[in-house]
Tab-separated table of C-alpha atoms in Angstrom:
chain	number	residue	atom	x	y	z
A	1	UNK	CA	130.989	29.829	158.506
A	2	UNK	CA	130.684	26.279	157.218
A	3	UNK	CA	129.703	23.666	159.786
A	4	UNK	CA	130.175	20.011	158.865
A	5	UNK	CA	128.128	18.079	161.402
A	6	UNK	CA	128.594	14.696	159.708
A	7	UNK	CA	132.282	14.901	158.741
A	8	UNK	CA	131.367	14.172	155.120
A	9	UNK	CA	133.380	15.006	152.013
A	10	UNK	CA	131.724	17.965	150.283
A	11	UNK	CA	133.752	17.502	147.083
A	12	UNK	CA	132.156	14.170	146.177
A	13	UNK	CA	128.705	15.225	144.932
A	14	UNK	CA	127.665	14.611	141.354
A	15	UNK	CA	124.441	16.599	141.592
A	16	UNK	CA	123.119	19.522	143.634
A	17	UNK	CA	119.429	20.213	144.223
A	18	UNK	CA	118.595	23.800	145.163
A	19	UNK	CA	115.465	24.953	146.904
A	20	UNK	CA	114.127	28.144	145.274
A	21	UNK	CA	112.408	30.367	147.856
A	22	UNK	CA	114.861	31.319	150.592
A	23	UNK	CA	117.836	29.652	148.901
A	24	UNK	CA	118.087	31.112	145.399
A	25	UNK	CA	115.506	33.885	145.632
A	26	UNK	CA	114.322	36.283	148.297
A	27	UNK	CA	110.646	35.846	147.509
A	28	UNK	CA	108.964	36.493	150.845
A	29	UNK	CA	107.520	39.873	149.906
A	30	UNK	CA	105.630	38.602	146.867
A	31	UNK	CA	104.445	35.507	148.709
A	32	UNK	CA	103.147	37.445	151.712
A	33	UNK	CA	101.452	40.049	149.545
A	34	UNK	CA	99.758	37.225	147.663
A	35	UNK	CA	98.626	35.605	150.915
A	36	UNK	CA	97.227	38.879	152.238
A	37	UNK	CA	95.374	39.448	148.959
A	38	UNK	CA	93.988	35.908	149.044
A	39	UNK	CA	92.804	36.162	152.644
A	40	UNK	CA	91.196	39.528	152.001
A	41	UNK	CA	89.346	38.151	148.980
A	42	UNK	CA	87.894	35.238	150.949
A	43	UNK	CA	87.081	37.387	153.986
A	44	UNK	CA	89.488	35.613	156.329
A	45	UNK	CA	91.299	37.745	158.900
A	46	UNK	CA	94.803	36.835	160.087
A	47	UNK	CA	96.670	39.475	162.102
A	48	UNK	CA	99.365	37.252	163.564
A	49	UNK	CA	102.522	38.155	161.655
A	50	UNK	CA	104.249	34.893	162.626
A	51	UNK	CA	101.383	32.881	161.152
A	52	UNK	CA	101.519	34.922	157.966
A	53	UNK	CA	105.282	34.380	157.729
A	54	UNK	CA	104.656	30.638	158.000
A	55	UNK	CA	103.148	30.746	154.490
A	56	UNK	CA	106.589	31.475	153.023
A	57	UNK	CA	107.979	28.188	151.749
A	58	UNK	CA	105.218	25.566	152.056
A	59	UNK	CA	102.684	24.930	149.309
A	60	UNK	CA	99.995	27.544	149.983
A	61	UNK	CA	97.058	25.257	149.305
A	62	UNK	CA	98.398	22.540	151.589
A	63	UNK	CA	99.287	25.058	154.297
A	64	UNK	CA	95.689	26.306	154.319
A	65	UNK	CA	94.518	22.744	154.896
A	66	UNK	CA	97.090	21.858	157.524
A	67	UNK	CA	97.307	25.122	159.478
A	68	UNK	CA	93.711	26.363	159.113
A	69	UNK	CA	91.757	23.136	158.500
A	70	UNK	CA	90.439	24.313	155.151
A	71	UNK	CA	88.644	21.649	153.149
A	72	UNK	CA	89.996	20.670	149.737
A	73	UNK	CA	87.318	22.834	148.125
A	74	UNK	CA	87.968	25.848	150.361
A	75	UNK	CA	91.723	25.640	149.838
A	76	UNK	CA	91.349	25.323	146.072
A	77	UNK	CA	88.992	28.288	145.880
A	78	UNK	CA	91.271	30.460	148.026
A	79	UNK	CA	94.364	29.430	146.101
A	80	UNK	CA	92.907	30.845	142.883
A	81	UNK	CA	93.214	34.332	144.381
A	82	UNK	CA	96.781	33.689	145.499
A	83	UNK	CA	97.788	32.563	142.005
A	84	UNK	CA	96.031	35.561	140.449
A	85	UNK	CA	98.141	37.904	142.546
A	86	UNK	CA	101.406	35.991	142.425
A	87	UNK	CA	101.398	35.330	138.695
A	88	UNK	CA	100.644	38.973	137.864
A	89	UNK	CA	102.545	40.825	140.611
A	90	UNK	CA	104.173	38.653	143.268
A	91	UNK	CA	106.666	36.981	140.976
A	92	UNK	CA	108.059	40.438	140.152
A	93	UNK	CA	108.457	41.290	143.842
A	94	UNK	CA	111.199	38.687	144.294
A	95	UNK	CA	114.912	38.974	143.614
A	96	UNK	CA	118.000	36.782	143.572
A	97	UNK	CA	120.122	36.724	146.703
A	98	UNK	CA	123.281	38.742	146.199
A	99	UNK	CA	126.035	36.551	144.789
A	100	UNK	CA	123.871	33.443	144.269
A	101	UNK	CA	124.066	33.519	140.464
A	102	UNK	CA	127.872	33.560	140.549
A	103	UNK	CA	127.878	30.821	143.183
A	104	UNK	CA	125.613	28.616	141.069
A	105	UNK	CA	127.793	29.187	138.004
A	106	UNK	CA	130.896	28.279	140.000
A	107	UNK	CA	129.283	25.113	141.341
A	108	UNK	CA	128.207	24.132	137.837
A	109	UNK	CA	131.758	24.744	136.541
A	110	UNK	CA	133.051	21.940	138.788
A	111	UNK	CA	131.112	19.446	136.659
A	112	UNK	CA	128.173	18.950	138.990
A	113	UNK	CA	124.678	18.677	137.524
A	114	UNK	CA	122.273	21.200	139.025
A	115	UNK	CA	118.539	20.970	139.653
A	116	UNK	CA	115.862	23.001	141.381
A	117	UNK	CA	113.515	21.270	143.828
A	118	UNK	CA	110.804	23.571	145.148
A	119	UNK	CA	107.320	23.610	146.625
A	120	UNK	CA	106.356	26.281	144.142
A	121	UNK	CA	104.157	24.894	141.352
A	122	UNK	CA	106.569	23.684	138.704
A	123	UNK	CA	105.348	26.056	135.984
A	124	UNK	CA	105.639	29.006	138.373
A	125	UNK	CA	109.190	28.019	139.324
A	126	UNK	CA	110.211	27.707	135.679
A	127	UNK	CA	108.768	31.155	134.942
A	128	UNK	CA	110.686	32.692	137.849
A	129	UNK	CA	113.996	31.131	136.813
A	130	UNK	CA	113.520	32.411	133.268
A	131	UNK	CA	112.766	35.897	134.577
A	132	UNK	CA	115.995	35.829	136.560
A	133	UNK	CA	117.879	34.628	133.469
A	134	UNK	CA	119.329	31.556	135.182
A	135	UNK	CA	117.150	28.705	133.889
A	136	UNK	CA	119.917	27.483	131.564
A	137	UNK	CA	122.120	26.723	134.585
A	138	UNK	CA	119.822	23.891	135.666
A	139	UNK	CA	119.318	20.517	134.032
A	140	UNK	CA	115.830	20.172	135.488
A	141	UNK	CA	113.195	21.829	137.647
A	142	UNK	CA	111.037	19.794	139.997
A	143	UNK	CA	108.153	21.530	141.711
A	144	UNK	CA	104.806	20.886	143.281
A	145	UNK	CA	102.464	19.110	140.881
A	146	UNK	CA	98.940	19.457	142.179
A	147	UNK	CA	97.673	17.450	139.204
A	148	UNK	CA	99.774	14.514	140.436
A	149	UNK	CA	98.944	15.023	144.106
A	150	UNK	CA	102.459	16.288	144.894
A	151	UNK	CA	102.238	19.027	147.529
A	152	UNK	CA	105.086	18.198	149.918
A	153	UNK	CA	108.855	18.320	149.416
A	154	UNK	CA	109.134	14.573	150.020
A	155	UNK	CA	106.973	14.011	146.952
A	156	UNK	CA	108.905	16.530	144.867
A	157	UNK	CA	112.250	14.875	145.582
A	158	UNK	CA	110.838	11.370	145.339
A	159	UNK	CA	109.619	12.152	141.837
A	160	UNK	CA	112.994	13.685	140.941
A	161	UNK	CA	114.870	10.672	142.281
A	162	UNK	CA	112.679	8.243	140.368
A	163	UNK	CA	112.965	10.200	137.115
A	164	UNK	CA	116.740	10.627	137.363
A	165	UNK	CA	117.500	7.183	138.717
A	166	UNK	CA	117.948	5.990	142.259
A	167	UNK	CA	121.461	6.044	143.686
A	168	UNK	CA	122.182	9.590	142.504
A	169	UNK	CA	125.097	10.950	144.574
A	170	UNK	CA	123.453	14.251	145.407
A	171	UNK	CA	123.077	16.945	148.036
A	172	UNK	CA	119.965	19.007	148.767
A	173	UNK	CA	120.452	22.702	149.613
A	174	UNK	CA	117.663	24.532	151.423
A	175	UNK	CA	116.699	26.975	154.137
A	176	UNK	CA	113.861	25.126	155.912
A	177	UNK	CA	113.503	21.908	157.892
A	178	UNK	CA	111.437	20.197	155.201
A	179	UNK	CA	114.284	20.668	152.695
A	180	UNK	CA	116.502	18.705	155.063
A	181	UNK	CA	113.954	16.024	155.914
A	182	UNK	CA	112.972	15.491	152.284
A	183	UNK	CA	116.616	15.195	151.235
A	184	UNK	CA	117.123	12.527	153.877
A	185	UNK	CA	113.947	10.798	152.691
A	186	UNK	CA	115.482	10.071	149.280
A	187	UNK	CA	119.002	9.399	150.557
A	188	UNK	CA	120.605	12.748	149.697
A	189	UNK	CA	123.034	14.565	151.963
A	190	UNK	CA	121.787	17.981	153.028
A	191	UNK	CA	123.016	21.557	153.392
A	192	UNK	CA	121.076	24.083	155.436
A	193	UNK	CA	121.525	27.784	154.592
A	194	UNK	CA	121.041	30.463	157.242
A	195	UNK	CA	120.594	33.445	154.918
A	196	UNK	CA	117.029	32.322	154.057
A	197	UNK	CA	113.912	31.931	156.183
A	198	UNK	CA	114.973	29.153	158.559
A	199	UNK	CA	117.205	29.446	161.622
A	200	UNK	CA	120.022	27.502	163.249
A	201	UNK	CA	117.870	25.487	165.648
A	202	UNK	CA	115.352	24.518	162.970
A	203	UNK	CA	117.962	23.260	160.526
A	204	UNK	CA	120.252	21.652	163.095
A	205	UNK	CA	117.316	19.840	164.717
A	206	UNK	CA	116.202	18.598	161.288
A	207	UNK	CA	119.581	16.868	160.998
A	208	UNK	CA	121.369	18.719	158.198
A	209	UNK	CA	124.812	17.386	157.341
A	210	UNK	CA	126.198	20.867	156.773
A	211	UNK	CA	125.117	24.363	157.763
A	212	UNK	CA	126.359	27.531	156.055
A	213	UNK	CA	125.849	31.155	156.994
A	214	UNK	CA	126.087	32.817	153.601
A	215	UNK	CA	126.018	32.505	149.822
A	216	UNK	CA	129.806	32.913	149.914
A	217	UNK	CA	130.053	29.899	152.212
A	218	UNK	CA	127.991	27.878	149.748
A	219	UNK	CA	130.345	28.903	146.946
A	220	UNK	CA	133.367	27.991	149.056
A	221	UNK	CA	131.926	24.610	149.910
A	222	UNK	CA	130.623	23.462	146.518
A	223	UNK	CA	132.045	25.814	143.903
A	224	UNK	CA	135.772	25.602	144.481
A	225	UNK	CA	137.906	22.927	142.921
A	226	UNK	CA	141.000	23.553	145.033
A	227	UNK	CA	139.741	22.438	148.451
């Protein structure tokens, strides 16, 4: 089902920004395994499954600081273990959502320019897209840049907007509330997807313009030229 909460015209967009985790890729397994490895290495016990699941999506280092009050030094030291696991194993424990590659190709065929905007470190995101064989479908990848102090989605999209030029007629597609809020922050319309890690209430409350249930709905909305 496609829900248009704002009565906007979905055929008008020149550019589409896709979140990666939970929108293009089912990457929760690798992320959670990396988190468990990291916490074990630093001797930190977390048995609450909901709190562990909350690591999927946000920047891990920032989540440690915000959810567990880690200092900058503690978060940086812990994050080393997460990267060790994710770069060697976790990245291979993710997969594309069924049908998403075809949907992305169809959306691109309408003449829209496609980008990835993710809270994954940019180099990690680029590696994942190459592994999936879909990097050529995107004109740019914007990720977390810890060296530039960019940890939140607002910063990722702000940087993208500034580099590409303000006034870009774009839509942000994502599965979590911060995808929606960050899209609004830079003046993009927003599409929430329910096949990822967020739910109806989270995305609706965040104020998404559209909400789709499936990859097929996303294709129908953005990839068809006859609607």
